[in-house]
Coordinates of C-alpha atoms in Angstrom, one line a residue:
X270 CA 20.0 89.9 -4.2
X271 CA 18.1 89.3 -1.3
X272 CA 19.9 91.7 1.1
X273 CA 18.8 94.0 -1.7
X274 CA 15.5 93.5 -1.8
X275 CA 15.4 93.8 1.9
X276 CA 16.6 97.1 2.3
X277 CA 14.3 98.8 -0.9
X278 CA 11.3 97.1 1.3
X279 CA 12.4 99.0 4.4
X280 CA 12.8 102.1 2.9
X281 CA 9.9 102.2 0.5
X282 CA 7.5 100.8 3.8
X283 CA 9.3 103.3 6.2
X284 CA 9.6 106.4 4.1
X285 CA 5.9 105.7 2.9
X286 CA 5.1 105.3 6.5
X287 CA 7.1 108.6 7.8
X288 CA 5.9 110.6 4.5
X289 CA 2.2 110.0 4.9
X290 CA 2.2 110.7 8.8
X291 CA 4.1 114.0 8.3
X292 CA 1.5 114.9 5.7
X293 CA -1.2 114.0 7.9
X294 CA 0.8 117.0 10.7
X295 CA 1.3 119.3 7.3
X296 CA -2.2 119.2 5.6
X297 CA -4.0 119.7 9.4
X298 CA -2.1 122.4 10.2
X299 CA -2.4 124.4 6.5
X300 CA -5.9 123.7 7.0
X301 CA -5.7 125.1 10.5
X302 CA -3.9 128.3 9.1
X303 CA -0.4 127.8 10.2
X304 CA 2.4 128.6 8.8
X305 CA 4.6 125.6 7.9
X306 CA 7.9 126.4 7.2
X307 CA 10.0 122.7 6.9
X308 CA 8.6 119.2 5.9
X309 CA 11.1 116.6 6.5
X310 CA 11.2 112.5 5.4
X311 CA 14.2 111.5 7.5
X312 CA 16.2 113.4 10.8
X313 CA 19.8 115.0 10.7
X314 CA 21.9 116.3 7.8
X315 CA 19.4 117.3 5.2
X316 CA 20.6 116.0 1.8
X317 CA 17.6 117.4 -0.6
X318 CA 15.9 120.1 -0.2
X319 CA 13.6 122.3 -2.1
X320 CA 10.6 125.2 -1.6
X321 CA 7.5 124.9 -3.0
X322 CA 4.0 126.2 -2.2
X323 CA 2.9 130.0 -1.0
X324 CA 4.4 129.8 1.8
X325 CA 7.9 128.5 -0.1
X326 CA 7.7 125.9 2.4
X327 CA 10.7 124.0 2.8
X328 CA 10.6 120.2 1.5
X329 CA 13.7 118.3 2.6
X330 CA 15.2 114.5 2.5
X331 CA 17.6 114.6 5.5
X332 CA 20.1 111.8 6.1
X333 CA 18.9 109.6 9.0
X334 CA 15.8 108.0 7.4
X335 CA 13.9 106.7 11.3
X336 CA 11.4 109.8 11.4
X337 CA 10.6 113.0 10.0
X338 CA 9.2 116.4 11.3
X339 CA 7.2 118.9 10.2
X340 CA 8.9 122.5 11.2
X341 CA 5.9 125.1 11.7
X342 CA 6.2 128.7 13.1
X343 CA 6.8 128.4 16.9
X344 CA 7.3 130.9 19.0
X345 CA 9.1 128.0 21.4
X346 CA 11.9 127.7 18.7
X347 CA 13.1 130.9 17.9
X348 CA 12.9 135.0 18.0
X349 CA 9.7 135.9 15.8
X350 CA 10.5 140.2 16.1
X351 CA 10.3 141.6 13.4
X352 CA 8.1 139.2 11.3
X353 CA 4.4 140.7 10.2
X354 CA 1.4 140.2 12.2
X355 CA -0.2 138.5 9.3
X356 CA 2.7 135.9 10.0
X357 CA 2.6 135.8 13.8
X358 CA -1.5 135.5 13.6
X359 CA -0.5 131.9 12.2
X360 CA 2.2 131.0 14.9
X361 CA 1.7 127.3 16.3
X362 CA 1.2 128.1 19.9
X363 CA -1.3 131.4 19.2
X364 CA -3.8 128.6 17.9
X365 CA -6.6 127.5 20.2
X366 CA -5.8 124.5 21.9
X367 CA -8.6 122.3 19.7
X368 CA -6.3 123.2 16.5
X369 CA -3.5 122.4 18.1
X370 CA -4.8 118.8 19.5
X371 CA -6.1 118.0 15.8
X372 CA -2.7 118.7 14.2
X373 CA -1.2 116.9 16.5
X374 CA -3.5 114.0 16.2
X375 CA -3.4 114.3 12.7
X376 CA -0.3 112.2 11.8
X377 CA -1.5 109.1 13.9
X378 CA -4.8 109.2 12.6
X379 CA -3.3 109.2 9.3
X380 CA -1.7 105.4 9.4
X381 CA -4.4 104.7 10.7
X382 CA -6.5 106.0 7.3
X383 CA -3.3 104.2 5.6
X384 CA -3.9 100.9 6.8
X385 CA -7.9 101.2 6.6
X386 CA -7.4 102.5 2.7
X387 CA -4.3 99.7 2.4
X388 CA -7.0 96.6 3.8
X389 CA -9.5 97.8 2.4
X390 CA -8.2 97.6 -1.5
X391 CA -7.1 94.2 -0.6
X392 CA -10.1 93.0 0.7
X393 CA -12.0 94.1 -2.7
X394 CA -9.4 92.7 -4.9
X395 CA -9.4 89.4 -2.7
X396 CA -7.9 87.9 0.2
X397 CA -6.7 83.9 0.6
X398 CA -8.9 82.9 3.7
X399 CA -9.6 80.2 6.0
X400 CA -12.8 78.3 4.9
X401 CA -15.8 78.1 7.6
X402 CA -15.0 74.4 8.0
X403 CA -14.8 73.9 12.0
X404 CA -13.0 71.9 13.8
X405 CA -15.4 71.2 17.7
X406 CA -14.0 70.8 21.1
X407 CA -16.0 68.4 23.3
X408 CA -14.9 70.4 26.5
X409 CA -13.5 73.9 26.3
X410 CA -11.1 74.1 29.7
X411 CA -12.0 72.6 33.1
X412 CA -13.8 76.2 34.2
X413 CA -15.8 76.4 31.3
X414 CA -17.1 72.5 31.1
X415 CA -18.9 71.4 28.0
X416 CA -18.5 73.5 24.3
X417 CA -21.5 75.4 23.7
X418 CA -20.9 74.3 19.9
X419 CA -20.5 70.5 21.1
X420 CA -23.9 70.9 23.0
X421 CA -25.6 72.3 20.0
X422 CA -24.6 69.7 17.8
X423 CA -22.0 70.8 15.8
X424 CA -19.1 68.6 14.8
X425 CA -16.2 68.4 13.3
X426 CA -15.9 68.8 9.7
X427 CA -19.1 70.8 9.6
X428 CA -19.1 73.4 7.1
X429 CA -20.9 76.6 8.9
X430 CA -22.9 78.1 5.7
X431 CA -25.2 80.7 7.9
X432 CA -25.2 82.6 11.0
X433 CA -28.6 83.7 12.1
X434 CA -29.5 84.3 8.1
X435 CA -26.5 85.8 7.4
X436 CA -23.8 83.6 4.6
X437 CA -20.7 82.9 5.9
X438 CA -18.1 81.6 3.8
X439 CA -14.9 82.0 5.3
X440 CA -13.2 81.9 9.2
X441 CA -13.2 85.7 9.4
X442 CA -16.8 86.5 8.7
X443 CA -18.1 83.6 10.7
X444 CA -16.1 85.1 13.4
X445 CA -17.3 88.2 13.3
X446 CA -21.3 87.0 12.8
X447 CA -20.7 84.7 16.7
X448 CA -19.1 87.9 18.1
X449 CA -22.3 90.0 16.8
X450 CA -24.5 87.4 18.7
X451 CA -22.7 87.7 21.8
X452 CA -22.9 91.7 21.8
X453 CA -27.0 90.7 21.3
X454 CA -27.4 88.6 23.6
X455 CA -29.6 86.5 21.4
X456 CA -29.6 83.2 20.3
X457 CA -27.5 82.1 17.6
X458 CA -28.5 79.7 14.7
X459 CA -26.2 77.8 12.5
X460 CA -26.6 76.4 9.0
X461 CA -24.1 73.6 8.9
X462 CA -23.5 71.4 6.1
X463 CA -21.9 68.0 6.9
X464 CA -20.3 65.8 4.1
X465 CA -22.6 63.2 3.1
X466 CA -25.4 63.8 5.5
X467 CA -26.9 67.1 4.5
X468 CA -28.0 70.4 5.7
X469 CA -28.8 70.7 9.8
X470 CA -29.9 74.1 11.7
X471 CA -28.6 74.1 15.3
X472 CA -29.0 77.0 17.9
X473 CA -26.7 77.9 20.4
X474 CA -28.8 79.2 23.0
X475 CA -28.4 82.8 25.0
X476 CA -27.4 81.1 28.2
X477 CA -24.4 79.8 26.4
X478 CA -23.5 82.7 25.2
X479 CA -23.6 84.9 28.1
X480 CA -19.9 86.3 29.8
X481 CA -17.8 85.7 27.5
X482 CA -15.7 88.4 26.2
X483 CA -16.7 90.1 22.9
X484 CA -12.6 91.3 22.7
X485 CA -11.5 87.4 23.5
X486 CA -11.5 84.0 21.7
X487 CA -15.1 84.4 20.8
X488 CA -15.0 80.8 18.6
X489 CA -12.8 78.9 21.0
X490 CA -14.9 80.0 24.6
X491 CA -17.2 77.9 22.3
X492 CA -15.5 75.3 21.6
X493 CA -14.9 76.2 17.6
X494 CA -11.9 76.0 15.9
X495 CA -10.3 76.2 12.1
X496 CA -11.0 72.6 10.6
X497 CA -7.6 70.9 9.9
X498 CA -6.6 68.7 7.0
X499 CA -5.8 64.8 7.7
X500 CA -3.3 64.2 8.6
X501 CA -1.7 63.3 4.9
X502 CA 2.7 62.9 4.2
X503 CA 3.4 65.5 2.3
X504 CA 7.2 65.6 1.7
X505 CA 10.0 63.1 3.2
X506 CA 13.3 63.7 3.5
X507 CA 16.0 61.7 2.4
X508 CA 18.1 59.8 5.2
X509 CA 15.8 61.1 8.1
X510 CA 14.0 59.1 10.7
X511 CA 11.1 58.9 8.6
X512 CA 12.5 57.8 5.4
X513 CA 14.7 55.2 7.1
X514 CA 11.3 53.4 8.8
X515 CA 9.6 53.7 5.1
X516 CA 7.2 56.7 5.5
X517 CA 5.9 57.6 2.4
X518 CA 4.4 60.2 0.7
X519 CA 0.4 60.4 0.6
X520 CA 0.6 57.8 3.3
X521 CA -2.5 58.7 5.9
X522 CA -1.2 58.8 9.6
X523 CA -3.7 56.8 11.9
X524 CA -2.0 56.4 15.2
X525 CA 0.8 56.8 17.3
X526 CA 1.7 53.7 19.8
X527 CA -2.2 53.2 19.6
X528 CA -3.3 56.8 20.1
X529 CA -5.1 57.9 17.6
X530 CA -4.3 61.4 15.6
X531 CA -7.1 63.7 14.2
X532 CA -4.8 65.5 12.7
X533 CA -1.1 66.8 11.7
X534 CA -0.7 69.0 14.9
X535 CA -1.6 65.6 17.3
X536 CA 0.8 64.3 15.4
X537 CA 3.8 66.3 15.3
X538 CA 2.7 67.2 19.0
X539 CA 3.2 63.1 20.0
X540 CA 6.6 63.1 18.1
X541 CA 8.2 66.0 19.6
X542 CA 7.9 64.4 23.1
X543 CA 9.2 61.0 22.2
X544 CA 12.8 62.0 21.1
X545 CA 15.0 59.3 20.9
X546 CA 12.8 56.4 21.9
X547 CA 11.3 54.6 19.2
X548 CA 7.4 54.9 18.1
X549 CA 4.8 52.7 16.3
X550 CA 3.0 54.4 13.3
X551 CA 0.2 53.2 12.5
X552 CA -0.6 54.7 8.6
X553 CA -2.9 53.9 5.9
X554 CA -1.1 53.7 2.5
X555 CA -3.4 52.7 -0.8
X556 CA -5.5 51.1 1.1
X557 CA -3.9 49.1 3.5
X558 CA -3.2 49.4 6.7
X559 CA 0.9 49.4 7.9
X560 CA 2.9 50.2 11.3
X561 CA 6.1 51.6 10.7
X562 CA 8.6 51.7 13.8
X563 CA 11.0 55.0 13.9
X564 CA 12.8 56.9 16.3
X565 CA 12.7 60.5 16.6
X566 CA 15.8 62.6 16.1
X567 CA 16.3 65.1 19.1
X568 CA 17.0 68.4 18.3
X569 CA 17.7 71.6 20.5
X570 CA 15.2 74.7 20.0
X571 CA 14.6 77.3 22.4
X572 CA 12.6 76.6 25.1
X573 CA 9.6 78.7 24.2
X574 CA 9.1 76.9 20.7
X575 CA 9.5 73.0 23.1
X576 CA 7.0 74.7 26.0
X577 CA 3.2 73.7 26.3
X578 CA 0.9 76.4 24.9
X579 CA 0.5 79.0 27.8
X580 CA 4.2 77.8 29.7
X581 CA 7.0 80.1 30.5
X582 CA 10.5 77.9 30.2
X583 CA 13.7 79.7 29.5
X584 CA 17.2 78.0 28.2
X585 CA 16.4 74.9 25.1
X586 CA 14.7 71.6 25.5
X587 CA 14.9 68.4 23.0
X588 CA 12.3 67.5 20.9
X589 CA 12.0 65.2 18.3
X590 CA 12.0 65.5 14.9
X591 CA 11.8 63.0 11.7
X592 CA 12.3 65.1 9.3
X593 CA 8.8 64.7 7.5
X594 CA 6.2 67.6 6.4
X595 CA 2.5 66.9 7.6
X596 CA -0.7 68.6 6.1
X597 CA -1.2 71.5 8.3
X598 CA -3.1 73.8 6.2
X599 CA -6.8 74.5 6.4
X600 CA -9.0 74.9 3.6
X601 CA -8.4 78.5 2.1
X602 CA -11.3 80.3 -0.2
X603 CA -10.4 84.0 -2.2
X604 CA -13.0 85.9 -0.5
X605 CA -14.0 89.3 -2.7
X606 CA -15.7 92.0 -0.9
X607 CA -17.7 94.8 -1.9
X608 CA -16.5 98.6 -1.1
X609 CA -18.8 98.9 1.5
X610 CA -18.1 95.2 3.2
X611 CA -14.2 95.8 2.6
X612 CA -14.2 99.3 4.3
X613 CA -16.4 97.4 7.6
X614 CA -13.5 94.8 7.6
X615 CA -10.4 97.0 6.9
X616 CA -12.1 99.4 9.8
X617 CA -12.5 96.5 12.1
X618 CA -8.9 94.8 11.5
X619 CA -7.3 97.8 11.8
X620 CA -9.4 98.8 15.3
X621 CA -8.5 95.3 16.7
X622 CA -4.6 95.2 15.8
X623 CA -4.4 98.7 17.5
X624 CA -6.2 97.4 20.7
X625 CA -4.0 93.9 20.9
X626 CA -0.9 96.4 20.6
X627 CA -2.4 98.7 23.5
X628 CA -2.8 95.8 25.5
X629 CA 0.4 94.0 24.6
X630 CA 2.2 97.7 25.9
X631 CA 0.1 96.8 28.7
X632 CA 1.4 93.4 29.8
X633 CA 4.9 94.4 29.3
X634 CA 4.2 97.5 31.9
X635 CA 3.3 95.1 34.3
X636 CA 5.7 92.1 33.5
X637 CA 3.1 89.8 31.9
X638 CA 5.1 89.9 28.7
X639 CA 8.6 90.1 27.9
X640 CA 10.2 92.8 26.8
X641 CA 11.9 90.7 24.0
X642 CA 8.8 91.7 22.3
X643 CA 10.3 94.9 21.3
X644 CA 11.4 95.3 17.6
X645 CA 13.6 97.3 15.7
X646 CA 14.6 98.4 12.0
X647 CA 16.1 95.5 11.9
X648 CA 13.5 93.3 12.7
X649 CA 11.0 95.3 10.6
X650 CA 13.5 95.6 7.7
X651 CA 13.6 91.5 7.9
X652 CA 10.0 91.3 8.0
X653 CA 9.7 93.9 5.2
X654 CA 12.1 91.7 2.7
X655 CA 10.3 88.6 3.4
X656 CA 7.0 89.8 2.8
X657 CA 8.0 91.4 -0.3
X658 CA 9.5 88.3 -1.8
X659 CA 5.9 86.8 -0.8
X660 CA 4.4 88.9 -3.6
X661 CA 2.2 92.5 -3.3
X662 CA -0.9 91.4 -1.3
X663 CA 1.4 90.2 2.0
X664 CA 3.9 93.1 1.7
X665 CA 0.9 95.5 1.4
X666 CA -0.5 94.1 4.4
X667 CA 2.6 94.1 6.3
X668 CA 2.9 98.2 5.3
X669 CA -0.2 98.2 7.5
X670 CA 0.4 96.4 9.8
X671 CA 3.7 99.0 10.7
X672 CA 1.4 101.3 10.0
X673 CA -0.9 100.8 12.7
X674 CA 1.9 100.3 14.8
X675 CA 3.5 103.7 14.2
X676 CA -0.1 104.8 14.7
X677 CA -0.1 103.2 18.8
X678 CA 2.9 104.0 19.5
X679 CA 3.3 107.8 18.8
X680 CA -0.1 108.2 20.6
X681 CA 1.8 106.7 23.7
X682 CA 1.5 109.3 26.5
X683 CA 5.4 110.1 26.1
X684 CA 6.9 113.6 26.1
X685 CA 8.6 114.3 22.7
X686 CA 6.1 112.0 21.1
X687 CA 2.4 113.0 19.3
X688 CA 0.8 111.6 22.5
X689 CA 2.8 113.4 24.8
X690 CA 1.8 116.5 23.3
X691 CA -1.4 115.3 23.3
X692 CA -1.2 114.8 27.4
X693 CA -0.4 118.4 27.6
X694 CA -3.2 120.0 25.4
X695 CA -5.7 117.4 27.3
X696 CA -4.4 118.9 30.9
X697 CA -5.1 122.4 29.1
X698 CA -8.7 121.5 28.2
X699 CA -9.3 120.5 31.9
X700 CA -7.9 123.0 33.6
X701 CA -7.8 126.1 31.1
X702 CA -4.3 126.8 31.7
X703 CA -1.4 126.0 29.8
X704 CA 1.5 123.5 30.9
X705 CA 4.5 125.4 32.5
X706 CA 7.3 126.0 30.5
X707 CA 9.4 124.2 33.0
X708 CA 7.2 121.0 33.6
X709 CA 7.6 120.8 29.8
X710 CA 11.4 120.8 29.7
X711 CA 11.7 118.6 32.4
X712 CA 9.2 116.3 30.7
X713 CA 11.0 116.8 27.3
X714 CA 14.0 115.5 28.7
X715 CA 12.7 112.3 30.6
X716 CA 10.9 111.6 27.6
X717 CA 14.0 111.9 24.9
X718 CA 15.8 109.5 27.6
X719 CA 12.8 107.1 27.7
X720 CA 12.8 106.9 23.9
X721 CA 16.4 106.2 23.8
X722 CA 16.1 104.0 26.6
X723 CA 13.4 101.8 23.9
X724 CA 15.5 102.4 20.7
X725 CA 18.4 100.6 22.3
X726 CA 16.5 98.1 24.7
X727 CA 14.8 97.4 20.3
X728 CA 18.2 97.2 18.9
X729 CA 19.8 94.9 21.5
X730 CA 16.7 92.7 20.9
X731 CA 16.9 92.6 16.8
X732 CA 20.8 91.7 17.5
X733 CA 19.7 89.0 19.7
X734 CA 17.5 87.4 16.9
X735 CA 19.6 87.7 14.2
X736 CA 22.6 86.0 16.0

């Protein structure tokens, strides 16, 4: 059943996807007065077709469903003798080179309206969010010395209400109020609410503000992070390390070996170095206070998952386990947004995925990431059947989240791709000539190589995870 599910989410999000960027290439170009004669969801072996429209353009379902193509009439792809001029005044290439740039552009930009118009409707129907709760770092890296939040005054557990006037009720939009203070240079005041104390006002001040990057970790340069729950026993399994010592569940977990734990990720961060040596835990249970002695389980996990944050390690490491599940969770609120706030935020979140994937291309170019970070159908089929079994709202938001990234990469400056094409039309803007025929072919073919060269070097990698 599941297998099932997984493939109908891949082909629903992908033919979707493929449909609505075609229409984005079709509608541009009808609008632009060419003459469109094949729309095509899917490449190869076309097993559907019919004509529709005044042009009897040809609609089509073809065989292979990774891509589609919208046929116009190019003089670059056949003999056109013989056809009327009113036809060959609406040939592809006789276009000025603006018309052609925006109907090639136009299938990019269109997952990208996807996405926004995808968000968006979630965003006014309601999104599960992080509260505004914070969680405050006394120091924030040995460069960047004290928090600025620390040095204003907040703490931990405060619950931000206000930035500079503006109400903030969950993680995002308190986000997004610091990152507006640091484009304004301005001081920044803070309504905090702190549990049985009452209302404060703190400022963090210009100064503090100044250098860091608006594109960064905005809330961690100053020292802010998501609040975490105590670290509360939520689930014990039977015949582990942690039922054998008598952990419990509800029990609070105060200390490890005498170091204190603010919260589950201390925890589970203590226990995964101390496989196989055994650990006094110190918990509160109804009151009382107990130490329970247990000793990890080591387990093997790739080395990346056993790494400190920020560490490259290759080959597995041991780390404990004992087989327990710790309140991780923050505090989540249904935040509802208007049309106009929803549009801001679905314009935003799609503008910032589409820059971290421009800059993650980026890194792998110049080896700072791996290129195990490149995914196939299978991966994305995966993906798709998870999210679908996690209900509408996070398959919808994986849709555009592909989306976006169909967007990026077909704007990538490769021949046989949008952006390639783009590449070309920009050289002809500059220097009012158009590409040589030749140039082009030679280009065509390095760029079909490239693309193969990536569709493989994606496959390999899906294999990889899935065995």
């Amino acid at each position: 059943m599941n297998l099932l599910q997984t493939v109908l989410a891949f082909i629903v999000c992908l033919g979707t996807l493929i449909t609505i960027h075609e229409l984005g290439h079709y509608l541009v170009a009808r609008w632009c007065g060419v003459k469109v004669l094949r729309f095509s969801v899917g490449m190869g072996k076309v097993v559907w077709s019919r004509r529709y429209g005044p042009d009897q353009t040809e609609w089509v379902i073809s065989a292979l469903p990774l891509g589609g193509y919208v046929k116009m009439l190019d003089a670059r792809e056949g003999n056109l003798e013989g056809l009327p001029e009113s036809d060959l005044a609406r040939e592809f290439t006789r276009q000025n080179v603006w018309k052609r740039i925006a109907i090639v552009a136009a299938g990019p930009l269109a997952n990208f309206l996807l996405a926004i118009v995808l968000f968006a409707g979630l965003y006014m129907v309601g999104v599960q969010e992080p509260t505004s709760k914070v969680s405050v770092q006394a120091t924030v890296g040995e460069s960047k010395g004290a928090g600025a939040a620390w040095v204003a005054g907040v703490r931990s557990g405060d619950l931000i209400t206000a930035v500079n006037g503006h109400a903030v009720i969950s993680w995002s939009e308190l986000r997004w109020e610091l990152i507006q203070g640091v484009i304004n240079r301005s001081d920044v005041q803070l309504s905090v609410e702190r549990a049985g104390q009452g209302h404060y006002n703190f400022v963090l001040p210009a100064v503090l503000l100044a250098g860091l990057d608006v594109e960064g970790d905005v809330t961690g340069d100053l020292g802010l992070g998501m609040a975490r729950p105590l670290p509360v026993v939520q689930q014990v399994i039977a015949g582990g390390p942690a039922a054998r010592a008598g952990l419990q569940v509800d029990d609070l977990l105060l200390a490890v070996d005498d170091t204190p734990v603010a919260d589950g990720i201390a925890f589970i961060d203590i226990i995964r170095g101390a496989a196989g040596r055994t650990v006094q835990v110190q918990v509160r249970r109804a009151g009382q206070e107990l130490t329970l002695a247990m000793v990890p389980q080591g387990e093997q996990v790739p080395a990346t998952q056993g790494a400190a944050k920020g560490g490259k390690a290759q080959g597995t490491v041991t780390v404990g386990k004992i087989s327990a599940y710790i309140a991780l969770a923050p505090d989540m609120i249904k935040v509802v947004s208007s049309p106009p706030a929803a549009l801001g935020k679905a314009v935003q979140r799609v503008w910032e995925t589409s820059v971290m994937s421009v800059k993650m291309v980026g890194k792998m170019l110049i080896g700072e990431a791996s290129l195990k970070n490149v995914t196939g159908p299978l991966t994305i089929a995966d993906y798709a059947g998870q999210t679908a079994r996690a209900g509408v709202a996070s398959y919808l938001g994986f849709i555009a989240f592909i989306s976006i990234s169909l967007g990026v990469m077909n704007l990538l400056p490769i021949p046989v791709l949008d952006g390639g094409h783009l590449l070309y039309y920009s050289l002809e803007v500059l220097t009012g000539r158009s590409v040589p025929e030749r140039f082009g072919e030679i280009a065509q073919r390095f760029g079909i190589g490239l693309l193969l060269t990536l569709m493989l070097l994606a496959v390999f990698n899906d294999v990889v995870r899935l065995l």
